[in-house]
Amino acid sequence: MKFSVLAGFLEKIESATKRSEMVRVLSEIFREAEAEEIDKYVYFCQGALGPPFKRTVIGLGEKMIIQSISRATGLTVQDVTKQYIKLGDLGLVAEENMGEGKEDADFLYVYGALQSIAEISGKGSVEGKINSLTKLMEKTKPKGAKYIVRFVEGKLRLGAGEATIIEALTVSVKRGRELKNTLERAFNICSDLGLVAKKLFLEGVKGVKEIKVKPGNPIRPALAERLTSPREIIDKIGRCAVESKYDGFRCQVHKKELEVKIFSRRLEEITDALPEIVKGTKKQIKAEEAIFEGEALAFNEETGEFYPFQVTIQRKRKYGVKEMAEEFPLKLFCFDLLYLEGTSYLDKPYIERTKTLMEIIKPGETLKIAERMITENPEELEKYFEDRVEKGLEGIIAKRIDAPYQAGSRNFNWIKLKRSYRGKLTDTIDIVVVGYFKGRGKRVKLGIGAILGAVYDEEKDLFRTVAKVGSGLSEENWMKLKGVLDKEATPNKPARVDSLIEPDVWVKPVYVLTVKADEITRSPNHTCGMKNSEPGYALRFPRLIGWIRGDKGPEDVNTVKEIIEMYKMQ
Ligand code: AMP
């Protein structure tokens, strides 16, 4: 496919006002793509070169991109910058100023060139990258240059999530629900949508079904539902394992002979940040090949206590790893086994998986087994919960004893009971920003008075509004937030947003913020949980806490279902 043809499709996706339109255009792209290279189209449409765990960083900062545009268009750097300030999008600056060159490279050429730019490193790499980008822009039409620039800036943001792409793949081969489930299953165990698409296009459904768990490919994590009391938990799943809920970050560890890789909950590789877990795995795991999960926590050797979450989370940083590992060493509390010596453990019952897990971990410094008890008695569960809370832990996770590990799924096989659910709404809620309102009164000078926030509807793959939030930040930070949001502003409502409220500025659903609210109420204004004649749900007195969450993507915010459950629990 010529890159300019793809650019035409991308424009259609951008102007789509409904999710179904977006799915249709994506499916057209996939249908017209070369089957052997379908994976690259899938990655590109997600704004990346490769799956999340193998993401190549292109390494072109804004200044470098401005240089390239200047060289490709003949404008001075100052002029490019001026236009950028005016248009707010370097892609548009490139599009408007590039000449209609004769060349129109293929998509595959562009993809390959982007990979080569990412690979340039070492001395002279800045100049090398700028130069290669200039040449690449000259090989496409102006419309193509627009998308190349947005891509290298990390701002392609078509708004197509994984579920949207799976649906588009299904539509592109004209198949229904059953295929969608097969694709989802395969995706859940390999986390690589490009691979799934390629299998489908080259080998059909049979090929997709042959995708297996493999060390090196992270498995999408199983997630927990929540309930509010020990009694409800026992009523729901009966005799169960009750594990301590540690408040750190989740690690999925893959060991293959002497190689160890660690993936985050978002499936990014974080091996380099966690040297002591790598070492601990090599020392303590009695297996050639294994995939297991645990929660990592920073431990204070002096006091024998865990550090608070804020300290632990710093360990995900890329810099000063050695010093950090010495000052705040981590322990990994292991709670599940997903694969061992060539065999997937996903379909084995919890009790068998954990029994084997205990057998393959030698006692040692770093890897520990998550503490647990087994009970069918609500009072006993309550006592254990209280005891955990007293020890400073977050609460417990109850696990169905005979349940398989359901990758990528949130259900009652795991049920969390946290300190904060009991009584008032003290739990925080993550929302994605979909728009903002210009300020009134005192806020006029800031240009922003409140944001419109949404939660995720997993079933329909849409973002539905749940709150207008206008407090919690300093004036300075409101202005800073406006600056960030303006870069994602879009003239129309984004296709996957469902809203009755029209903000002054629509914003692509990219940024996640955490809010605290007093309670959840029914509301005719918000679309979260709204059904034909029934009102939706809204947060009462919401306020922002903290800054944009770098560790969460739009589909990781709280779900409509969770909001409804929290409402019922109040
Ligand atoms: P939440 O993020 O509140 O939905 O809770 C689920 C998370 O708790 C998991 O993704 C893990 O990171 C973490 N966690 C802590 N302890 C455990 C445990 N024993 N079993 C499973 N998950 C745990």
Coordinates of C-alpha atoms and ligand atoms in Angstrom, one line a residue:
M1 CA 0.0 0.0 0.0
K2 CA 1.3 3.4 -0.8
F3 CA 1.9 5.5 2.3
S4 CA -0.3 8.3 0.9
V5 CA -3.2 5.8 0.6
L6 CA -2.7 4.7 4.2
A7 CA -2.6 8.4 5.2
G8 CA -6.0 8.9 3.5
F9 CA -7.4 6.1 5.6
L10 CA -5.9 7.6 8.8
E11 CA -7.6 10.9 8.0
K12 CA -10.9 9.1 7.8
I13 CA -10.3 7.4 11.2
E14 CA -9.5 10.8 12.7
S15 CA -12.7 12.4 11.4
A16 CA -14.8 9.4 12.5
T17 CA -17.5 10.4 15.0
K18 CA -18.6 6.8 15.9
R19 CA -16.6 3.8 17.0
S20 CA -18.3 1.7 14.3
E21 CA -16.9 4.0 11.6
M22 CA -13.5 3.7 13.0
V23 CA -13.8 -0.1 13.0
R24 CA -14.9 0.0 9.4
V25 CA -12.0 2.1 8.2
L26 CA -9.5 0.1 10.1
S27 CA -10.9 -3.1 8.6
E28 CA -10.5 -1.6 5.1
I29 CA -6.8 -0.9 5.9
F30 CA -6.3 -4.5 7.0
R31 CA -8.1 -5.9 4.0
E32 CA -5.9 -4.0 1.6
A33 CA -2.7 -4.6 3.5
E34 CA -0.1 -7.2 2.3
A35 CA -0.9 -10.3 4.4
E36 CA 2.7 -11.1 5.2
E37 CA 3.1 -7.6 6.6
I38 CA -0.2 -7.2 8.4
D39 CA 1.6 -7.1 11.8
K40 CA 3.3 -3.9 10.9
Y41 CA 0.0 -2.2 10.0
V42 CA -1.4 -3.3 13.3
Y43 CA 1.6 -1.9 15.2
F44 CA 1.6 1.3 13.2
C45 CA -2.1 2.0 13.8
Q46 CA -1.3 1.7 17.5
G47 CA 1.3 4.3 17.1
A48 CA 4.2 1.9 17.7
L49 CA 6.9 -0.2 16.1
G50 CA 6.1 -3.6 17.7
P51 CA 4.2 -4.9 20.6
P52 CA 4.3 -3.1 24.0
F53 CA 7.0 -5.4 25.4
K54 CA 9.4 -4.9 22.4
R55 CA 8.7 -1.2 21.8
T56 CA 11.5 0.5 20.0
V57 CA 12.1 4.1 21.0
I58 CA 12.6 6.3 18.0
G59 CA 14.5 8.8 19.9
L60 CA 13.6 12.0 18.1
G61 CA 12.9 14.9 20.4
E62 CA 10.7 17.9 19.4
K63 CA 13.8 20.1 18.6
M64 CA 15.2 17.4 16.3
I65 CA 11.9 17.0 14.5
I66 CA 11.7 20.8 13.9
Q67 CA 15.2 20.6 12.4
S68 CA 14.0 17.9 10.0
I69 CA 10.9 19.8 9.0
S70 CA 13.0 22.8 8.4
R71 CA 15.4 20.9 6.1
A72 CA 12.6 19.2 4.3
T73 CA 10.5 22.3 3.7
G74 CA 13.2 24.9 3.3
L75 CA 11.7 27.0 6.1
T76 CA 13.9 28.4 8.8
V77 CA 13.8 26.8 12.2
Q78 CA 12.3 30.0 13.5
D79 CA 9.5 29.8 10.9
V80 CA 8.7 26.2 11.7
T81 CA 8.6 27.1 15.4
K82 CA 6.3 30.0 14.8
Q83 CA 3.9 27.9 12.8
Y84 CA 4.0 25.2 15.4
I85 CA 2.9 27.7 18.0
K86 CA 0.1 28.8 15.7
L87 CA -1.1 25.4 14.6
G88 CA -0.2 23.4 17.7
D89 CA 0.8 20.4 15.7
L90 CA 4.1 19.7 14.0
G91 CA 2.4 17.3 11.6
L92 CA 0.3 20.1 10.2
V93 CA 3.3 22.3 9.8
A94 CA 5.0 19.6 7.8
E95 CA 1.8 18.9 5.7
E96 CA 1.3 22.6 4.9
N97 CA 4.8 23.3 3.8
M98 CA 6.0 20.2 2.0
G99 CA 6.0 20.4 -1.7
E100 CA 4.1 17.8 -3.7
G101 CA 7.1 15.7 -4.4
K102 CA 7.2 13.0 -7.1
E103 CA 7.8 10.1 -4.8
D104 CA 5.2 8.2 -2.9
A105 CA 6.9 5.5 -0.9
D106 CA 5.2 2.3 0.2
F107 CA 4.0 1.9 3.8
L108 CA 6.5 -0.9 4.2
Y109 CA 9.4 1.4 3.1
V110 CA 8.3 4.0 5.6
Y111 CA 8.0 1.4 8.4
G112 CA 11.4 0.1 7.7
A113 CA 12.9 3.6 7.6
L114 CA 11.3 4.4 11.0
Q115 CA 12.9 1.2 12.4
S116 CA 16.3 2.2 11.0
I117 CA 15.9 5.7 12.6
A118 CA 15.2 4.0 15.9
E119 CA 18.3 1.9 15.6
I120 CA 20.7 4.8 15.0
S121 CA 22.8 5.2 18.2
G122 CA 26.1 6.4 19.5
K123 CA 28.2 9.3 18.3
G124 CA 26.6 11.4 15.6
S125 CA 23.2 9.8 16.2
V126 CA 21.4 13.1 16.6
E127 CA 22.5 14.3 13.2
G128 CA 21.9 10.9 11.7
K129 CA 18.3 10.7 12.9
I130 CA 17.5 14.3 11.8
N131 CA 18.9 13.6 8.4
S132 CA 17.1 10.2 8.0
L133 CA 13.8 11.8 9.0
T134 CA 14.3 14.6 6.5
K135 CA 14.9 12.1 3.7
L136 CA 11.9 10.0 4.7
M137 CA 9.6 13.0 4.6
E138 CA 10.8 13.9 1.2
K139 CA 9.9 10.4 -0.1
T140 CA 6.2 10.9 0.7
K141 CA 3.3 13.2 -0.1
P142 CA 2.5 16.1 2.3
K143 CA -0.3 14.1 3.9
G144 CA 2.1 11.3 4.5
A145 CA 4.7 13.6 6.1
K146 CA 2.0 14.8 8.5
Y147 CA 1.5 11.2 9.9
I148 CA 5.2 10.4 9.9
V149 CA 5.8 13.5 12.0
R150 CA 3.0 12.7 14.4
F151 CA 4.2 9.1 14.6
V152 CA 7.8 10.0 15.5
E153 CA 6.5 12.5 18.1
G154 CA 4.5 9.7 19.7
K155 CA 1.3 11.5 18.8
L156 CA -0.3 9.4 16.2
R157 CA -3.1 8.7 18.6
L158 CA -5.9 7.4 16.4
G159 CA -7.8 6.3 19.4
A160 CA -7.9 2.6 18.4
G161 CA -7.6 0.5 21.4
E162 CA -6.8 -3.3 21.4
A163 CA -10.5 -4.2 21.4
T164 CA -11.2 -1.9 18.5
I165 CA -8.4 -3.5 16.5
I166 CA -9.5 -7.0 17.3
E167 CA -13.0 -6.1 16.1
A168 CA -11.6 -4.5 12.9
L169 CA -9.6 -7.7 12.2
T170 CA -12.8 -9.8 12.6
V171 CA -14.7 -7.5 10.2
S172 CA -11.9 -7.5 7.7
V173 CA -12.2 -11.3 7.3
K174 CA -16.0 -11.0 7.5
R175 CA -16.3 -13.3 10.5
G176 CA -18.3 -12.9 13.6
R177 CA -18.3 -13.4 17.4
E178 CA -16.6 -16.7 17.5
L179 CA -13.5 -15.5 15.6
K180 CA -13.4 -12.4 17.9
N181 CA -13.3 -14.7 20.9
T182 CA -10.5 -16.8 19.3
L183 CA -8.5 -13.7 18.6
E184 CA -9.0 -12.4 22.1
R185 CA -7.9 -15.7 23.6
A186 CA -4.7 -15.7 21.5
F187 CA -4.0 -12.1 22.3
N188 CA -4.4 -12.7 26.0
I189 CA -1.6 -15.3 26.0
C190 CA 0.9 -13.6 23.7
S191 CA 0.1 -9.9 24.2
D192 CA 1.1 -9.3 20.6
L193 CA -1.8 -8.2 18.3
G194 CA 0.5 -8.0 15.3
L195 CA 1.4 -11.7 15.7
V196 CA -2.3 -12.6 16.1
A197 CA -3.2 -10.7 13.0
K198 CA -0.4 -12.3 11.0
K199 CA -1.4 -15.8 12.0
L200 CA -5.0 -15.1 11.1
F201 CA -4.1 -13.7 7.6
L202 CA -1.5 -16.3 6.7
E203 CA -2.8 -19.5 8.4
G204 CA -6.4 -18.8 9.2
V205 CA -8.2 -19.5 12.5
K206 CA -6.2 -22.7 12.9
G207 CA -3.0 -20.7 13.0
V208 CA -4.4 -18.4 15.6
K209 CA -5.4 -21.3 17.8
E210 CA -1.9 -22.6 17.6
I211 CA -0.5 -19.6 19.4
K212 CA 1.0 -20.9 22.7
V213 CA 2.4 -19.5 25.9
K214 CA 6.1 -18.7 25.4
P215 CA 8.7 -17.3 27.7
G216 CA 9.5 -13.8 26.4
N217 CA 5.9 -13.0 25.4
P218 CA 4.1 -11.6 28.4
I219 CA 0.7 -13.0 29.3
R220 CA -2.0 -10.4 29.9
P221 CA -2.6 -10.3 33.6
A222 CA -5.7 -11.8 35.3
L223 CA -7.5 -9.1 37.4
A224 CA -9.6 -9.0 40.5
E225 CA -13.2 -8.1 41.1
R226 CA -14.1 -6.5 44.4
L227 CA -16.6 -7.2 47.2
T228 CA -17.1 -5.4 50.5
S229 CA -17.4 -8.1 53.1
P230 CA -16.0 -11.6 54.0
R231 CA -19.5 -12.9 54.1
E232 CA -20.1 -11.9 50.4
I233 CA -16.9 -13.5 49.4
I234 CA -17.6 -16.8 51.0
D235 CA -21.2 -16.7 49.6
K236 CA -19.8 -16.1 46.2
I237 CA -16.9 -18.6 46.0
G238 CA -17.1 -20.8 49.1
R239 CA -14.0 -22.3 50.5
C240 CA -11.1 -20.2 49.1
A241 CA -7.5 -19.2 49.5
V242 CA -7.1 -15.8 51.2
E243 CA -3.8 -14.1 50.3
S244 CA -2.2 -10.9 51.6
K245 CA -2.7 -8.1 49.2
Y246 CA 0.7 -6.3 48.9
D247 CA 0.7 -2.7 47.8
G248 CA 3.6 -2.6 45.3
F249 CA 3.8 -3.2 41.6
R250 CA 3.0 -6.3 39.7
C251 CA 5.8 -8.2 38.0
Q252 CA 5.5 -11.1 35.6
V253 CA 8.9 -12.9 35.5
H254 CA 10.0 -15.0 32.6
K255 CA 12.9 -17.3 33.0
K256 CA 14.4 -19.2 30.1
E257 CA 17.6 -21.0 31.1
L258 CA 19.9 -18.1 32.1
E259 CA 17.8 -15.4 30.7
V260 CA 15.3 -13.5 32.9
K261 CA 12.8 -10.9 31.7
I262 CA 10.4 -9.0 33.8
F263 CA 7.2 -7.3 32.5
S264 CA 5.0 -4.8 34.2
R265 CA 1.2 -4.9 34.5
R266 CA 1.1 -2.9 31.3
L267 CA 3.3 -5.5 29.6
E268 CA 6.3 -3.2 29.3
E269 CA 9.7 -4.8 29.8
I270 CA 11.2 -3.5 33.1
T271 CA 14.0 -6.0 33.6
D272 CA 16.8 -3.4 33.6
A273 CA 15.2 -1.5 36.6
L274 CA 15.1 -4.6 38.8
P275 CA 18.5 -6.2 39.0
E276 CA 17.9 -7.9 42.4
I277 CA 14.8 -9.7 41.1
V278 CA 16.7 -10.9 38.1
K279 CA 19.4 -12.2 40.5
G280 CA 16.9 -13.6 42.9
T281 CA 15.2 -15.5 40.1
K282 CA 18.4 -17.0 38.9
K283 CA 19.3 -18.1 42.4
Q284 CA 16.0 -19.2 43.8
I285 CA 14.0 -20.7 40.9
K286 CA 14.6 -24.4 40.5
A287 CA 13.5 -24.7 36.9
E288 CA 15.0 -24.1 33.5
E289 CA 11.9 -22.4 32.1
A290 CA 9.1 -20.7 34.1
I291 CA 6.7 -17.8 34.0
F292 CA 5.4 -16.6 37.4
E293 CA 3.9 -13.5 38.9
G294 CA 4.4 -11.6 42.1
E295 CA 4.1 -8.1 43.7
A296 CA 7.4 -6.2 44.2
L297 CA 7.8 -4.1 47.4
A298 CA 10.7 -2.0 48.7
F299 CA 11.8 -3.4 52.0
N300 CA 13.6 -1.5 54.8
E301 CA 16.3 -3.8 56.1
E302 CA 16.9 -1.6 59.2
T303 CA 13.4 -1.7 60.5
G304 CA 12.2 -4.9 58.9
E305 CA 9.2 -3.0 57.5
F306 CA 8.0 -2.2 54.0
Y307 CA 8.3 1.2 52.6
P308 CA 5.1 3.0 51.5
F309 CA 4.0 2.7 47.9
Q310 CA 5.4 6.1 46.9
V311 CA 8.9 4.8 47.7
T312 CA 8.3 1.4 46.0
I313 CA 7.1 2.9 42.8
Q314 CA 10.3 4.9 42.3
R315 CA 12.0 1.6 41.6
K316 CA 10.4 1.5 38.2
R317 CA 12.7 4.3 37.1
K318 CA 15.3 3.9 34.4
Y319 CA 18.1 5.9 36.1
G320 CA 20.2 5.4 39.1
V321 CA 19.2 1.8 39.2
K322 CA 22.2 0.5 41.0
E323 CA 22.0 3.1 43.8
M324 CA 18.2 2.7 44.1
A325 CA 18.6 -1.1 44.3
E326 CA 21.0 -0.7 47.2
E327 CA 19.0 1.9 49.1
F328 CA 15.5 0.4 48.6
P329 CA 16.0 -3.3 47.8
L330 CA 12.9 -5.1 46.6
K331 CA 11.2 -8.3 47.7
L332 CA 9.0 -10.1 45.3
F333 CA 5.9 -11.8 46.8
C334 CA 5.1 -14.6 44.3
F335 CA 1.5 -15.6 43.9
D336 CA 1.0 -17.5 40.7
L337 CA 2.6 -19.8 38.2
L338 CA 1.7 -19.6 34.6
Y339 CA 4.1 -21.8 32.8
L340 CA 6.7 -24.4 33.6
E341 CA 9.2 -26.4 31.5
G342 CA 7.3 -26.2 28.3
T343 CA 3.8 -26.6 29.7
S344 CA 1.2 -23.9 30.1
Y345 CA -0.3 -23.8 33.6
L346 CA -3.1 -21.4 32.7
D347 CA -5.8 -24.1 32.7
K348 CA -4.6 -25.8 35.8
P349 CA -6.6 -25.0 39.0
Y350 CA -5.2 -22.4 41.4
I351 CA -4.4 -24.8 44.1
E352 CA -2.2 -26.9 41.8
R353 CA -0.5 -23.9 40.3
T354 CA 0.5 -22.5 43.6
K355 CA 1.5 -25.8 45.0
T356 CA 4.0 -26.2 42.2
L357 CA 5.1 -22.6 42.6
M358 CA 6.0 -23.3 46.2
E359 CA 8.0 -26.3 45.1
I360 CA 10.1 -24.5 42.5
I361 CA 11.1 -21.5 44.8
K362 CA 14.1 -22.1 47.0
P363 CA 14.1 -20.2 50.2
G364 CA 16.1 -17.0 49.9
E365 CA 16.5 -13.2 50.2
T366 CA 14.3 -11.9 47.3
L367 CA 11.6 -14.2 46.2
K368 CA 9.0 -15.0 48.9
I369 CA 5.7 -16.8 48.6
A370 CA 2.7 -14.6 49.2
E371 CA 1.2 -15.4 52.6
R372 CA -2.1 -17.1 52.6
M373 CA -4.7 -19.1 54.5
I374 CA -7.5 -21.3 53.3
T375 CA -10.9 -21.0 54.8
E376 CA -14.7 -21.2 54.3
N377 CA -15.5 -19.3 57.5
P378 CA -16.3 -15.6 57.1
E379 CA -15.2 -14.8 60.7
E380 CA -11.9 -16.4 60.1
L381 CA -11.5 -14.5 56.9
E382 CA -12.4 -11.2 58.7
K383 CA -9.8 -11.9 61.4
Y384 CA -7.1 -12.6 58.8
F385 CA -8.1 -9.4 57.0
E386 CA -8.0 -7.3 60.2
D387 CA -4.6 -8.8 61.0
R388 CA -3.2 -7.9 57.5
V389 CA -4.5 -4.4 57.7
E390 CA -2.9 -3.9 61.1
K391 CA 0.4 -5.1 59.6
G392 CA 0.1 -2.2 57.1
L393 CA -1.0 -4.3 54.1
E394 CA -3.7 -3.2 51.8
G395 CA -6.1 -6.0 52.5
I396 CA -6.6 -9.4 51.0
I397 CA -7.3 -11.1 47.7
A398 CA -9.5 -14.2 48.0
K399 CA -9.0 -16.8 45.3
R400 CA -11.2 -19.5 43.9
I401 CA -9.4 -22.7 44.6
D402 CA -10.4 -24.6 41.4
A403 CA -10.2 -21.6 39.0
P404 CA -7.9 -21.5 36.0
Y405 CA -5.7 -18.4 35.4
Q406 CA -7.9 -16.3 33.1
A407 CA -5.4 -14.1 31.2
G408 CA -6.6 -10.6 30.4
S409 CA -9.9 -11.0 32.3
R410 CA -11.4 -9.5 35.4
N411 CA -13.7 -11.8 37.2
F412 CA -14.6 -13.4 40.6
N413 CA -11.9 -16.0 40.5
W414 CA -10.0 -13.3 42.4
I415 CA -11.8 -11.0 44.8
K416 CA -10.1 -8.1 46.5
L417 CA -11.2 -6.8 49.9
K418 CA -9.4 -3.6 50.7
R419 CA -9.4 -1.5 53.8
S420 CA -10.8 1.4 51.9
Y421 CA -14.0 -0.2 50.6
R422 CA -15.6 -0.4 53.9
G423 CA -18.0 2.3 54.7
K424 CA -17.6 5.5 52.8
L425 CA -16.2 6.0 49.3
T426 CA -12.6 6.4 50.3
D427 CA -11.2 4.6 47.3
T428 CA -9.8 6.8 44.5
I429 CA -11.0 6.6 41.0
D430 CA -9.0 6.8 37.8
I431 CA -10.6 8.7 35.0
V432 CA -9.5 9.6 31.5
V433 CA -9.8 13.2 30.4
V434 CA -12.1 13.7 27.3
G435 CA -12.5 17.4 27.3
Y436 CA -12.2 20.6 29.3
F437 CA -14.2 23.8 30.1
K438 CA -12.8 27.2 29.8
G439 CA -12.8 28.9 33.1
R440 CA -15.5 31.3 34.4
G441 CA -15.0 34.1 36.9
K442 CA -11.7 33.9 38.6
R443 CA -10.6 31.1 36.3
V444 CA -11.1 33.0 33.1
K445 CA -7.4 34.0 33.1
L446 CA -6.3 30.4 33.4
G447 CA -8.3 29.3 30.3
I448 CA -9.5 26.2 32.1
G449 CA -12.1 25.8 34.8
A450 CA -12.8 22.0 34.9
I451 CA -12.1 18.8 33.0
L452 CA -14.6 16.3 31.7
G453 CA -13.6 12.8 32.9
A454 CA -14.8 9.4 31.7
V455 CA -14.5 5.8 32.7
Y456 CA -14.1 2.7 30.5
D457 CA -17.0 0.6 29.2
E458 CA -15.3 -2.7 28.6
E459 CA -18.3 -4.3 26.9
K460 CA -18.8 -1.6 24.3
D461 CA -15.1 -0.4 24.2
L462 CA -16.2 3.2 24.8
F463 CA -15.4 6.0 27.3
R464 CA -18.4 7.2 29.2
T465 CA -18.4 10.4 31.2
V466 CA -18.7 10.3 35.0
A467 CA -17.6 13.7 36.3
K468 CA -16.8 17.3 35.7
V469 CA -13.8 18.0 38.0
G470 CA -12.8 21.5 38.8
S471 CA -10.8 21.4 41.9
G472 CA -7.7 19.8 43.4
L473 CA -4.9 21.6 41.5
S474 CA -3.0 24.8 42.1
E475 CA -3.5 27.6 39.5
E476 CA -0.1 26.9 38.1
N477 CA -0.9 23.3 37.6
W478 CA -4.3 24.0 36.0
M479 CA -2.4 26.1 33.5
K480 CA 0.1 23.3 33.0
L481 CA -2.6 20.8 32.5
K482 CA -4.3 23.0 29.9
G483 CA -1.0 23.2 28.0
V484 CA -0.8 19.4 28.0
L485 CA -4.4 18.9 27.0
D486 CA -4.3 21.4 24.3
K487 CA -1.8 19.3 22.4
E488 CA -4.5 16.5 22.3
A489 CA -7.4 18.8 21.5
T490 CA -9.6 17.8 18.6
P491 CA -12.4 19.7 16.9
N492 CA -15.1 17.0 17.3
K493 CA -16.0 14.5 19.9
P494 CA -13.6 11.6 19.7
A495 CA -15.2 8.5 18.2
R496 CA -15.0 6.3 21.2
V497 CA -16.3 8.9 23.7
D498 CA -20.0 8.8 24.7
S499 CA -21.1 12.0 26.2
L500 CA -24.2 14.2 26.6
I501 CA -22.2 17.0 27.9
E502 CA -20.4 19.2 25.3
P503 CA -17.1 20.6 26.8
D504 CA -15.6 23.8 25.4
V505 CA -12.7 21.8 24.1
W506 CA -12.7 18.0 23.2
V507 CA -9.5 16.2 24.1
K508 CA -8.5 12.8 22.8
P509 CA -8.8 10.2 25.5
V510 CA -5.1 9.8 26.4
Y511 CA -4.4 11.2 29.8
V512 CA -5.4 9.5 33.1
L513 CA -5.9 11.4 36.3
T514 CA -6.9 10.2 39.8
V515 CA -9.8 11.7 41.6
K516 CA -11.3 11.4 45.0
A517 CA -15.0 11.9 45.5
D518 CA -17.5 11.9 48.4
E519 CA -19.9 9.5 46.8
I520 CA -21.4 8.2 43.6
T521 CA -24.9 9.5 42.7
R522 CA -27.3 8.8 39.9
S523 CA -27.3 11.5 37.2
P524 CA -29.2 12.3 34.0
N525 CA -26.1 14.2 32.7
H526 CA -23.5 11.5 32.7
T527 CA -23.4 8.5 30.3
C528 CA -21.6 6.1 32.7
G529 CA -24.1 3.2 33.3
M530 CA -26.9 5.1 31.5
K531 CA -29.6 2.9 30.0
N532 CA -32.6 3.8 27.8
S533 CA -34.7 5.2 30.5
E534 CA -32.3 5.0 33.5
P535 CA -30.0 7.8 34.5
G536 CA -26.3 7.3 34.6
Y537 CA -23.8 7.5 37.5
A538 CA -21.7 10.5 38.5
L539 CA -19.0 11.4 41.1
R540 CA -20.2 13.8 43.7
F541 CA -17.6 16.5 44.8
P542 CA -14.8 15.1 42.8
R543 CA -11.3 16.6 43.2
L544 CA -8.1 15.7 41.4
I545 CA -5.3 14.2 43.4
G546 CA -1.9 14.1 41.9
W547 CA -0.7 14.7 38.4
I548 CA -1.2 12.8 35.2
R549 CA -0.6 9.0 35.7
G550 CA 2.2 8.0 33.4
D551 CA 1.7 4.3 34.4
K552 CA -1.9 4.0 33.1
G553 CA -3.4 4.1 29.6
P554 CA -7.0 5.1 28.8
E555 CA -8.3 1.5 29.0
D556 CA -6.7 1.1 32.5
V557 CA -9.0 3.6 34.2
N558 CA -11.9 2.4 36.3
T559 CA -14.7 0.7 34.4
V560 CA -18.4 1.5 34.3
K561 CA -19.0 -1.9 36.0
E562 CA -16.8 -0.9 38.9
I563 CA -18.5 2.4 39.3
I564 CA -21.9 0.7 39.5
E565 CA -20.5 -1.7 42.0
M566 CA -19.0 1.1 44.1
Y567 CA -22.4 2.8 44.0
K568 CA -24.1 -0.3 45.4
M569 CA -21.5 -0.7 48.1
Q570 CA -22.0 2.8 49.6
Ligands
AMP1 P1 -6.1 -3.7 42.1 O1 -4.9 -3.1 41.3 O2 -6.6 -2.9 43.2 O3 -7.2 -4.1 41.1 O4 -5.6 -5.1 42.7 C1 -5.0 -6.1 42.0 C2 -3.6 -6.0 42.1 O5 -3.1 -6.3 43.4 C3 -2.8 -7.0 41.2 O6 -2.7 -6.5 39.9 C4 -1.5 -7.1 41.9 O7 -0.6 -6.1 41.4 C5 -1.8 -6.7 43.3 N1 -1.6 -7.8 44.3 C6 -1.0 -7.7 45.5 N2 -1.0 -8.8 46.2 C7 -1.6 -9.8 45.4 C8 -1.8 -11.2 45.5 N3 -1.6 -11.9 46.6 N4 -2.5 -11.8 44.4 C9 -2.8 -11.1 43.3 N5 -2.5 -9.8 43.1 C10 -1.9 -9.1 44.2

